[in-house]
CSV table of C-alpha atoms in Angstrom, one decimal:
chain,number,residue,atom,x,y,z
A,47,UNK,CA,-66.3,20.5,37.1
A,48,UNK,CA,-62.7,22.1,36.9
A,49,UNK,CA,-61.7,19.5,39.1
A,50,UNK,CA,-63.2,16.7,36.6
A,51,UNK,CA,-61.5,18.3,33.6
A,52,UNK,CA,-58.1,18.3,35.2
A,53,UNK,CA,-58.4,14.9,36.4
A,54,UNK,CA,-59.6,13.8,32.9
A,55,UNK,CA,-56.5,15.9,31.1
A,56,UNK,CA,-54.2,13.9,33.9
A,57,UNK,CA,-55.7,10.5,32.7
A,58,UNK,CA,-55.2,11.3,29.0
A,59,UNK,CA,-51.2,12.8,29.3
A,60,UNK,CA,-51.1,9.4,31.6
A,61,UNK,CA,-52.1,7.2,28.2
A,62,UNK,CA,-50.3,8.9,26.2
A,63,UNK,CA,-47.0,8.2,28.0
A,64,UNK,CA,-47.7,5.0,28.7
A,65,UNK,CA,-48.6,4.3,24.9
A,66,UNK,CA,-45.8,6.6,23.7
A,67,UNK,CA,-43.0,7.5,26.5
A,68,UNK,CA,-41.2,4.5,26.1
A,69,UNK,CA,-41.3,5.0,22.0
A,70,UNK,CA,-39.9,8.4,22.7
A,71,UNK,CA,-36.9,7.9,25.3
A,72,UNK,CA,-35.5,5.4,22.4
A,73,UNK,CA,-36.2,7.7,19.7
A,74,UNK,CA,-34.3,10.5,21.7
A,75,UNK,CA,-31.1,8.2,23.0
A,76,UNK,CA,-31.2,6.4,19.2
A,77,UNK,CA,-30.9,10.4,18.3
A,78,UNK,CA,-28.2,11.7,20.7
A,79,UNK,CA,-25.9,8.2,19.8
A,80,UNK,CA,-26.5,9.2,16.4
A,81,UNK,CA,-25.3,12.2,16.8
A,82,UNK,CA,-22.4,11.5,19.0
A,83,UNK,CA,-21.1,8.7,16.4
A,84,UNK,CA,-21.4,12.0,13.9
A,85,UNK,CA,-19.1,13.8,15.8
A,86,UNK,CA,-16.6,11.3,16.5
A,87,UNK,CA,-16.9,10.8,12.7
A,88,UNK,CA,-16.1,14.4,12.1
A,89,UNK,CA,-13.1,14.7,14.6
A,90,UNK,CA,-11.8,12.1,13.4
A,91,UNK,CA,-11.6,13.4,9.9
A,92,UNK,CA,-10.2,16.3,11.0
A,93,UNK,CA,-7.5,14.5,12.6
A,94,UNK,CA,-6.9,12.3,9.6
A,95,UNK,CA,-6.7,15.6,7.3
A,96,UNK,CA,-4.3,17.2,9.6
A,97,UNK,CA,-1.9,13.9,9.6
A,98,UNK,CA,-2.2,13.9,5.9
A,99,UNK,CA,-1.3,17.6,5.8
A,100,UNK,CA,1.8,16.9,7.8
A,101,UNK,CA,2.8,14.4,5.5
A,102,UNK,CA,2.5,16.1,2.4
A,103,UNK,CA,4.5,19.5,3.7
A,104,UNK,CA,7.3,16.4,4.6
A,105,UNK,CA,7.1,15.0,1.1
A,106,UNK,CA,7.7,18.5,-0.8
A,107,UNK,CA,10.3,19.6,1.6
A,108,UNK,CA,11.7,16.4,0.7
A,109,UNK,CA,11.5,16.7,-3.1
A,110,UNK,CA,13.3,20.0,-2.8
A,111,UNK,CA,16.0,18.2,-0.9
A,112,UNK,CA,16.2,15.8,-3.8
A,113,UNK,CA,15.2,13.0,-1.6
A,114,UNK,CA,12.9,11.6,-4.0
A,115,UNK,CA,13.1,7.9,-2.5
A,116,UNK,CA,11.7,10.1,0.9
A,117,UNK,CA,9.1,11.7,-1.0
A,118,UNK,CA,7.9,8.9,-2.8
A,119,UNK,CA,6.9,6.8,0.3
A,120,UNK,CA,4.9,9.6,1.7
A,121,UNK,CA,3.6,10.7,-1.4
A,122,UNK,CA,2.8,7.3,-2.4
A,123,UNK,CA,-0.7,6.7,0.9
A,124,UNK,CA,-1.6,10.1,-0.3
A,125,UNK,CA,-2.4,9.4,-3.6
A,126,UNK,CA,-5.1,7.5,-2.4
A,127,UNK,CA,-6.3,9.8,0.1
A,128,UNK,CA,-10.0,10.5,0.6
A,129,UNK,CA,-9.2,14.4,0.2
A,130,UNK,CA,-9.6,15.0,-3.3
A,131,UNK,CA,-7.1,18.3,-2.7
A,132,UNK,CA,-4.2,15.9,-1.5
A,133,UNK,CA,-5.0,13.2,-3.7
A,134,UNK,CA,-4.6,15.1,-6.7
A,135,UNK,CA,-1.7,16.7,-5.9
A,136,UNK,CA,0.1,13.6,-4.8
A,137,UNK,CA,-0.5,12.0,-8.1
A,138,UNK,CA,0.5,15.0,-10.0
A,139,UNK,CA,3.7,15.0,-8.0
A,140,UNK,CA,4.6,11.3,-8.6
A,141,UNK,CA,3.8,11.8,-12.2
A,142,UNK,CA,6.3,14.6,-12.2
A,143,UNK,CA,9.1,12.2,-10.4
A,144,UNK,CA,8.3,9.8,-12.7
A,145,UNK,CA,9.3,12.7,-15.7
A,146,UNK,CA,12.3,13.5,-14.0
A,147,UNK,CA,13.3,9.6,-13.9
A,148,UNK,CA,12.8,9.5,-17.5
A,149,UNK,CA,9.8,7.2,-17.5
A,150,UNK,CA,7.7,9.2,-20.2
A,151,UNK,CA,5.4,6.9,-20.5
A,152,UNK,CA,4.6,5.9,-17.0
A,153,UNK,CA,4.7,9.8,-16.0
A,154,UNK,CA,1.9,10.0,-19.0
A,155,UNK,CA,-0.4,7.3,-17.8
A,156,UNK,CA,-0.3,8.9,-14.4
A,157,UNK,CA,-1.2,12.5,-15.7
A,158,UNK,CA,-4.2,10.7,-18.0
A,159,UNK,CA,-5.9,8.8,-15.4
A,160,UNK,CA,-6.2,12.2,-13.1
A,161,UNK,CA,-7.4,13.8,-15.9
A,162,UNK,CA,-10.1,11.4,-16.2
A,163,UNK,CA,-10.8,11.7,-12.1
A,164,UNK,CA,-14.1,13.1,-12.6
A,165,UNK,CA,-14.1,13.1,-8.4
A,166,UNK,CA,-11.2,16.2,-9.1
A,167,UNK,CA,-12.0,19.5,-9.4
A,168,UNK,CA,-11.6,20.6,-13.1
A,169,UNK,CA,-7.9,22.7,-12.4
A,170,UNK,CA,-6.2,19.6,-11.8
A,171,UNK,CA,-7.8,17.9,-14.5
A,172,UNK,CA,-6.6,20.4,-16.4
A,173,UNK,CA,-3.0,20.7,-15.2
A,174,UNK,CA,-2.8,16.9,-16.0
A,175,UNK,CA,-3.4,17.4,-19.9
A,176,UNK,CA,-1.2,19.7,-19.9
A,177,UNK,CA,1.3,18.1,-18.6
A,178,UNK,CA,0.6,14.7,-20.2
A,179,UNK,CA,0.7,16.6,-23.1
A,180,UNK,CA,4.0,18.6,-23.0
A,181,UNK,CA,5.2,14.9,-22.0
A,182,UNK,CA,4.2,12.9,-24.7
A,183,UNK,CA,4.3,16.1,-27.6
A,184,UNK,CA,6.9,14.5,-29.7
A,185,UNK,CA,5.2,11.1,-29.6
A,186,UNK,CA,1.8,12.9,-30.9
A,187,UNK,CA,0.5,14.3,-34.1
A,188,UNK,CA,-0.2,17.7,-34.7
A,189,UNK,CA,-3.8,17.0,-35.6
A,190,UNK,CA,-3.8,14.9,-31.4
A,191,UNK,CA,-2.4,17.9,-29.8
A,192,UNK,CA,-5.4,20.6,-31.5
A,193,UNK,CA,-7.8,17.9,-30.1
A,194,UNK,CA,-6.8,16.9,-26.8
A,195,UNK,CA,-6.1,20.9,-26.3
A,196,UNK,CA,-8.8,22.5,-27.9
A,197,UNK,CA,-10.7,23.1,-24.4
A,198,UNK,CA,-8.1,24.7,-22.9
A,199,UNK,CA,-6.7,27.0,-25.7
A,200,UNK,CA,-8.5,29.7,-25.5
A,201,UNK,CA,-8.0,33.4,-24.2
A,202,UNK,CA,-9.1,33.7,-20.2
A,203,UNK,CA,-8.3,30.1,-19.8
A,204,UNK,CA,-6.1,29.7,-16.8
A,205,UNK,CA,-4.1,27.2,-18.6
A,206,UNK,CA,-3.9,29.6,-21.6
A,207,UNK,CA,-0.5,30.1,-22.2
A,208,UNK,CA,1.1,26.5,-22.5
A,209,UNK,CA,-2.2,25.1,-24.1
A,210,UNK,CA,-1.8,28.1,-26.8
A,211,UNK,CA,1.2,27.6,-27.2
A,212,UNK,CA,1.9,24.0,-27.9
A,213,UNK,CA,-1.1,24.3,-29.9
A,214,UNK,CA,0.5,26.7,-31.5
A,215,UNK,CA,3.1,24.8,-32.3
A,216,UNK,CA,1.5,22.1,-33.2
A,217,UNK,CA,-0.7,24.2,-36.5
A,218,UNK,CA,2.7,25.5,-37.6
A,219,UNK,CA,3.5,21.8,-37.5
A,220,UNK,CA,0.6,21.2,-39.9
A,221,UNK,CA,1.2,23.7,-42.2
A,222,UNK,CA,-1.3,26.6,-40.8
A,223,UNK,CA,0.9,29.7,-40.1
A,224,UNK,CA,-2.1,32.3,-40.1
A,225,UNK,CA,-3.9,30.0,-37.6
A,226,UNK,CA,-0.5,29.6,-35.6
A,227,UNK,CA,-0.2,33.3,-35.7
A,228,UNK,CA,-3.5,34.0,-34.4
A,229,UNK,CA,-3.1,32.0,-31.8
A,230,UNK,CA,0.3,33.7,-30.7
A,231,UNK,CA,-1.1,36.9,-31.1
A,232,UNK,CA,-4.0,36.3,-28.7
A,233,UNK,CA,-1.7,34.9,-26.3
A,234,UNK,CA,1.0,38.5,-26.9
A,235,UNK,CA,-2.5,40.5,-25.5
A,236,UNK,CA,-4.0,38.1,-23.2
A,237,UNK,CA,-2.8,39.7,-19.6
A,238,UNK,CA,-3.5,36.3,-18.0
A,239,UNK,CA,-0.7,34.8,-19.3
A,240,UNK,CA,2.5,35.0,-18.1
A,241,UNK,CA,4.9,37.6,-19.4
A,242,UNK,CA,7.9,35.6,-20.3
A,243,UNK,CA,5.2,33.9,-22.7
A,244,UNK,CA,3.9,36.6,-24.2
A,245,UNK,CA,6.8,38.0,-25.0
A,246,UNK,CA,7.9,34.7,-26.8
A,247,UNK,CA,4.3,34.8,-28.5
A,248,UNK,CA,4.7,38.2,-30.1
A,249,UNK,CA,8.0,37.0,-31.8
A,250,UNK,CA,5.9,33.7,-33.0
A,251,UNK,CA,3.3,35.6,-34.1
A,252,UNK,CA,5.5,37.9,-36.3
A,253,UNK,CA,7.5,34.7,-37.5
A,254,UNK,CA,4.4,33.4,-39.2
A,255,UNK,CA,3.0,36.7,-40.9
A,256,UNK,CA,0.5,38.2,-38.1
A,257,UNK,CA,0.9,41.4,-36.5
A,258,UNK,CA,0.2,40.7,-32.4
A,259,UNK,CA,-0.4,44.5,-32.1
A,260,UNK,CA,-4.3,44.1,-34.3
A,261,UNK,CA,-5.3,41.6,-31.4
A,262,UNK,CA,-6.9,39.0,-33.6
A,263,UNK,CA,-8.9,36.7,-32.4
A,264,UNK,CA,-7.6,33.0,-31.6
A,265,UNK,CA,-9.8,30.3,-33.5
A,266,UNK,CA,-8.8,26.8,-32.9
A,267,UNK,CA,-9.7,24.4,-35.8
């Protein structure tokens, strides 16, 4: 009887193999070409980063040379890079050439359109309204610069200090001093923000009748 069973359990792992074995060395070399494409994939990524790496270092040490004809030509493939970390920060860098040549307007569409990159993490989304901002202020209202700023101008924001600021600015602009001092007094205690600023916000505050020292609390309207 054992000798039945056995050649019975012989004659079904036969059937199955016939029925399936053929099924299943294609579903196994399908897998491993699968995932050796994924790791060509993935190397080759790695190598692309690594070039792209190269070439931005080049373009910076470049700009600080002044070569901005040199930087612009690397910078230029790398503001189309699939690395949102590169990408950004090559179109924030050709916005800031364009600034330097003088075209306002052209470094202010660039800085807009990263700002609406949703693809970007929110920092350089961030840097690039303030910066199109401080670019265009003289061309905007008051009333524009509260607006486009308002996310950004308040205490623990990273981008604190220039976004209080202008905004600052901008209320004295419309006529608000107690908001304008409020605003520089929470910038004079906010330890984020960079010294040199909140030095400069403490004297603001004062100039339009609020005391930095009784740490009011900024309110943009």
């Amino acid at each position: 009887m054992r000798e039945v069973d056995d050649e019975l359990r012989r004659d079904q792992a036969m059937g199955l193999w016939r029925r399936w074995g053929r099924i299943a060395i294609v579903a196994i070399v399908v897998g491993l070409i699968a995932f050796g494409g994924w790791l060509f994939w993935r190397n080759q990524q790695y190598e692309a980063r690594g070039v792209e790496g190269e070439q931005m270092a080049q373009s910076l040490q470049k700009l600080e040379a002044n070569d901005v004809t040199g930087a612009t030509a690397l910078l230029t493939p790398l503001a189309a890079s699939k690395t949102n970390g590169y990408r950004a920060t090559a179109q924030l860098a050709l916005a800031a050439t364009a600034l330097d040549k003088g075209d306002v307007d052209g470094a202010a569409k660039r800085y807009a359109a990263i700002a609406a990159d949703t693809s970007l993490d929110q920092p350089f989304r961030d840097l690039a309204i303030i910066r199109q901002t401080a670019a265009e202020y003289d061309k905007l209202t008051p009333a524009q610069v509260v607006d486009r700023l308002r996310p950004l101008a308040v205490p623990g924001n990273s981008f604190f200090g220039s976004a209080g600021e202008m905004t600052g600015i901008a209320y004295m602009r419309m006529g608000k001093p107690k908001v304008a001092g409020t605003m520089f007094a929470a910038m004079a205690i906010d330890q984020g923000v960079p010294e040199a600023m909140r030095s400069r916000a403490v004297q603001l505050a004062a100039a339009n009748g609020v005391d930095a020292t009784q740490a009011p609390r900024a309110v943009v309207q």
